[in-house]
PDB file of C-alpha atoms in Angstrom:
ATOM      1  CA  PHE A 811     -71.414  -6.837  40.592  1.00 89.00           C
ATOM      2  CA  PHE A 812     -68.487  -5.498  38.636  1.00 88.00           C
ATOM      3  CA  VAL A 813     -67.136  -8.886  37.832  1.00 91.00           C
ATOM      4  CA  PHE A 814     -70.825 -10.228  36.833  1.00 93.00           C
ATOM      5  CA  VAL A 815     -71.292  -7.156  34.526  1.00 94.00           C
ATOM      6  CA  TYR A 816     -67.843  -7.346  32.953  1.00 91.00           C
ATOM      7  CA  ALA A 817     -68.166 -11.083  32.379  1.00 92.00           C
ATOM      8  CA  ALA A 818     -71.570 -10.398  30.643  1.00 95.00           C
ATOM      9  CA  ILE A 819     -69.801  -7.656  28.328  1.00 95.00           C
ATOM     10  CA  ILE A 820     -66.947 -10.212  27.453  1.00 93.00           C
ATOM     11  CA  ALA A 821     -69.621 -12.796  26.540  1.00 94.00           C
ATOM     12  CA  ALA A 822     -71.674 -10.351  24.475  1.00 96.00           C
ATOM     13  CA  GLU A 823     -68.700  -8.863  22.681  1.00 95.00           C
ATOM     14  CA  GLU A 824     -67.231 -12.288  21.963  1.00 95.00           C
ATOM     15  CA  ASN A 825     -70.653 -13.367  20.636  1.00 95.00           C
ATOM     16  CA  PHE A 826     -70.683 -10.526  18.255  1.00 97.00           C
ATOM     17  CA  LEU A 827     -67.198 -10.944  17.233  1.00 96.00           C
ATOM     18  CA  ARG A 828     -67.639 -14.654  16.581  1.00 95.00           C
ATOM     19  CA  GLY A 829     -70.563 -14.015  14.289  1.00 96.00           C
ATOM     20  CA  LYS A 830     -68.864 -11.300  12.503  1.00 96.00           C
ATOM     21  CA  PHE A 831     -65.435 -12.757  11.826  1.00 96.00           C
ATOM     22  CA  GLY A 832     -65.988 -16.388  12.297  1.00 95.00           C
ATOM     23  CA  ALA A 833     -62.884 -18.684  12.048  1.00 95.00           C
ATOM     24  CA  GLU A 834     -60.640 -15.679  11.921  1.00 96.00           C
ATOM     25  CA  TYR A 835     -61.932 -14.593  15.379  1.00 95.00           C
ATOM     26  CA  GLU A 836     -61.345 -18.263  16.687  1.00 94.00           C
ATOM     27  CA  ALA A 837     -57.805 -18.030  15.612  1.00 94.00           C
ATOM     28  CA  TYR A 838     -57.257 -14.818  17.362  1.00 93.00           C
ATOM     29  CA  CYS A 839     -59.008 -16.163  20.621  1.00 91.00           C
ATOM     30  CA  GLN A 840     -56.333 -19.030  20.577  1.00 90.00           C
ATOM     31  CA  GLN A 841     -53.558 -16.463  20.549  1.00 88.00           C
ATOM     32  CA  VAL A 842     -54.935 -13.770  22.855  1.00 88.00           C
ATOM     33  CA  ASN A 843     -55.917 -14.142  26.728  1.00 86.00           C
ATOM     34  CA  ARG A 844     -59.240 -12.843  27.291  1.00 83.00           C
ATOM     35  CA  ILE A 845     -58.608 -11.339  30.581  1.00 85.00           C
ATOM     36  CA  TRP A 846     -54.940 -10.758  31.284  1.00 88.00           C
ATOM     37  CA  PRO A 847     -52.990  -8.725  28.790  1.00 85.00           C
ATOM     38  CA  SER A 848     -49.667  -9.739  27.224  1.00 84.00           C
ATOM     39  CA  TRP A 849     -47.169  -6.936  26.981  1.00 86.00           C
ATOM     40  CA  LYS A 850     -45.169  -8.791  24.347  1.00 86.00           C
ATOM     41  CA  GLY A 851     -44.793  -6.629  21.295  1.00 84.00           C
ATOM     42  CA  PHE A 852     -46.406  -3.735  22.724  1.00 87.00           C
ATOM     43  CA  ARG A 853     -43.436  -1.473  21.806  1.00 89.00           C
ATOM     44  CA  GLN A 854     -43.521  -2.568  18.142  1.00 90.00           C
ATOM     45  CA  SER A 855     -47.192  -2.188  18.053  1.00 87.00           C
ATOM     46  CA  THR A 856     -47.062   1.450  19.414  1.00 89.00           C
ATOM     47  CA  ALA A 857     -43.771   2.532  17.692  1.00 89.00           C
ATOM     48  CA  GLY A 858     -45.213   4.940  15.124  1.00 88.00           C
ATOM     49  CA  MET A 859     -48.139   6.259  17.401  1.00 88.00           C
ATOM     50  CA  ARG A 860     -48.321   9.640  19.007  1.00 87.00           C
ATOM     51  CA  PHE A 861     -50.506  10.674  21.841  1.00 87.00           C
ATOM     52  CA  ASN A 862     -53.153  13.277  20.828  1.00 86.00           C
ATOM     53  CA  TRP A 863     -54.363  15.804  23.586  1.00 84.00           C
ATOM     54  CA  ARG A 864     -56.747  17.284  21.329  1.00 85.00           C
ATOM     55  CA  ARG A 865     -58.482  14.069  20.668  1.00 86.00           C
ATOM     56  CA  LEU A 866     -58.515  13.165  24.339  1.00 85.00           C
ATOM     57  CA  ALA A 867     -60.095  16.499  25.273  1.00 84.00           C
ATOM     58  CA  ILE A 868     -62.712  16.325  22.454  1.00 87.00           C
ATOM     59  CA  ARG A 869     -63.669  12.725  23.130  1.00 89.00           C
ATOM     60  CA  GLU A 870     -63.508  12.405  26.902  1.00 91.00           C
ATOM     61  CA  TYR A 871     -64.055  15.978  28.390  1.00 90.00           C
ATOM     62  CA  GLY A 872     -67.439  14.597  29.762  1.00 93.00           C
ATOM     63  CA  THR A 873     -65.753  11.778  31.442  1.00 94.00           C
ATOM     64  CA  MET A 874     -62.879  13.826  32.923  1.00 91.00           C
ATOM     65  CA  PHE A 875     -65.697  16.350  34.152  1.00 94.00           C
ATOM     66  CA  GLY A 876     -67.556  13.549  35.853  1.00 95.00           C
ATOM     67  CA  LEU A 877     -64.440  12.040  37.351  1.00 94.00           C
ATOM     68  CA  GLY A 878     -63.628  15.515  38.795  1.00 94.00           C
ATOM     69  CA  LEU A 879     -67.096  15.822  40.221  1.00 95.00           C
ATOM     70  CA  ALA A 880     -66.955  12.325  41.613  1.00 95.00           C
ATOM     71  CA  ILE A 881     -63.674  12.752  43.312  1.00 95.00           C
ATOM     72  CA  ILE A 882     -64.674  16.157  44.908  1.00 96.00           C
ATOM     73  CA  GLY A 883     -68.145  14.705  45.726  1.00 95.00           C
ATOM     74  CA  ILE A 884     -66.869  11.519  47.280  1.00 96.00           C
ATOM     75  CA  ARG A 885     -64.174  13.283  49.488  1.00 96.00           C
ATOM     76  CA  ALA A 886     -66.599  15.955  50.691  1.00 95.00           C
ATOM     77  CA  ALA A 887     -69.304  13.358  51.586  1.00 95.00           C
ATOM     78  CA  THR A 888     -66.766  11.081  53.264  1.00 96.00           C
ATOM     79  CA  LEU A 889     -65.340  14.122  55.484  1.00 95.00           C
ATOM     80  CA  TYR A 890     -68.907  15.037  56.237  1.00 95.00           C
ATOM     81  CA  GLU A 891     -70.013  11.500  57.221  1.00 96.00           C
ATOM     82  CA  VAL A 892     -66.962  10.966  59.405  1.00 95.00           C
ATOM     83  CA  LEU A 893     -66.836  14.371  61.063  1.00 95.00           C
ATOM     84  CA  GLY A 894     -70.216  15.815  60.586  1.00 93.00           C
ATOM     85  CA  GLU A 895     -70.424  19.659  60.934  1.00 93.00           C
ATOM     86  CA  GLU A 896     -66.885  19.880  62.151  1.00 94.00           C
ATOM     87  CA  ALA A 897     -65.752  19.035  58.477  1.00 94.00           C
ATOM     88  CA  LEU A 898     -67.313  22.153  57.004  1.00 93.00           C
ATOM     89  CA  PRO A 899     -64.057  24.120  57.257  1.00 94.00           C
ATOM     90  CA  ASP A 900     -62.304  21.439  55.157  1.00 94.00           C
ATOM     91  CA  ILE A 901     -65.220  20.729  52.910  1.00 94.00           C
ATOM     92  CA  LEU A 902     -65.719  24.354  51.652  1.00 93.00           C
ATOM     93  CA  PRO A 903     -62.284  24.861  50.166  1.00 92.00           C
ATOM     94  CA  LEU A 904     -62.716  21.516  48.712  1.00 92.00           C
ATOM     95  CA  LEU A 905     -65.964  22.686  46.875  1.00 92.00           C
ATOM     96  CA  TRP A 906     -63.971  25.601  45.405  1.00 94.00           C
ATOM     97  CA  TRP A 907     -62.316  23.040  43.238  1.00 94.00           C
ATOM     98  CA  LEU A 908     -65.600  22.763  41.350  1.00 94.00           C
ATOM     99  CA  VAL A 909     -64.915  26.142  39.916  1.00 95.00           C
ATOM    100  CA  PRO A 910     -61.899  25.115  37.838  1.00 94.00           C
ATOM    101  CA  VAL A 911     -63.255  21.831  36.976  1.00 93.00           C
ATOM    102  CA  LEU A 912     -66.598  23.266  35.729  1.00 95.00           C
ATOM    103  CA  ALA A 913     -64.660  26.102  33.806  1.00 95.00           C
ATOM    104  CA  ALA A 914     -62.484  23.649  31.991  1.00 93.00           C
ATOM    105  CA  TYR A 915     -65.486  21.495  31.076  1.00 94.00           C
ATOM    106  CA  LEU A 916     -67.409  24.628  29.792  1.00 95.00           C
ATOM    107  CA  CYS A 917     -64.309  25.914  27.868  1.00 94.00           C
ATOM    108  CA  VAL A 918     -63.596  22.578  26.154  1.00 92.00           C
ATOM    109  CA  ARG A 919     -67.342  22.260  25.401  1.00 93.00           C
ATOM    110  CA  TYR A 920     -67.605  25.733  23.766  1.00 94.00           C
ATOM    111  CA  LEU A 921     -64.409  25.112  21.831  1.00 92.00           C
ATOM    112  CA  LYS A 922     -65.712  21.825  20.547  1.00 90.00           C
ATOM    113  CA  LYS A 923     -69.173  23.032  19.648  1.00 90.00           C
ATOM    114  CA  SER A 924     -67.920  26.241  17.834  1.00 92.00           C
ATOM    115  CA  GLY A 925     -65.496  24.225  15.814  1.00 87.00           C
ATOM    116  CA  ARG A 926     -62.342  26.007  17.217  1.00 88.00           C
ATOM    117  CA  LEU A 927     -61.224  22.704  18.695  1.00 86.00           C
ATOM    118  CA  THR A 928     -60.887  19.822  16.314  1.00 84.00           C
ATOM    119  CA  GLU A 929     -59.212  16.508  16.615  1.00 79.00           C
ATOM    120  CA  TYR A 930     -56.434  17.400  14.204  1.00 71.00           C
ATOM    121  CA  ARG A 931     -54.908  20.658  13.078  1.00 67.00           C
ATOM    122  CA  SER A 932     -55.192  21.411   9.492  1.00 59.00           C
ATOM    123  CA  PRO A 933     -51.889  21.350   7.570  1.00 55.00           C
ATOM    124  CA  GLY A 934     -50.469  24.560   6.958  1.00 54.00           C
ATOM    125  CA  VAL A 935     -52.698  26.365   9.348  1.00 51.00           C
ATOM    126  CA  GLU A 936     -50.930  28.306  12.123  1.00 49.00           C
ATOM    127  CA  VAL A 937     -52.389  28.131  15.686  1.00 47.00           C
ATOM    128  CA  SER A 938     -51.590  30.940  17.921  1.00 42.00           C
TER     129      SER A 938
END
């Protein structure tokens, strides 16, 4: 299923880019493999870049929250499926991990919505 969905996404994106950029995109396709990445030149491409934790938190906090829920949920469900009620002593402490995951999500969401957390710090503004 994943391969089918991913192949459909690739086809749709290529069709869109071909229509938007034409011959320039065709030339790009001749140089770049559609599936397997080439790491040649990666260091030069990223030389001036800096990782931005604020940007990650602002843009992906929902994704990270969902990932945390999925990990906890899958582990709890797997334990229960394999061990049944005997797994409850192992599952309950696992469910306590929902508290910090939810707290982190709510904290970042509040800071983002209130304007206290932005992607970039303003120049000359001290952050304590």
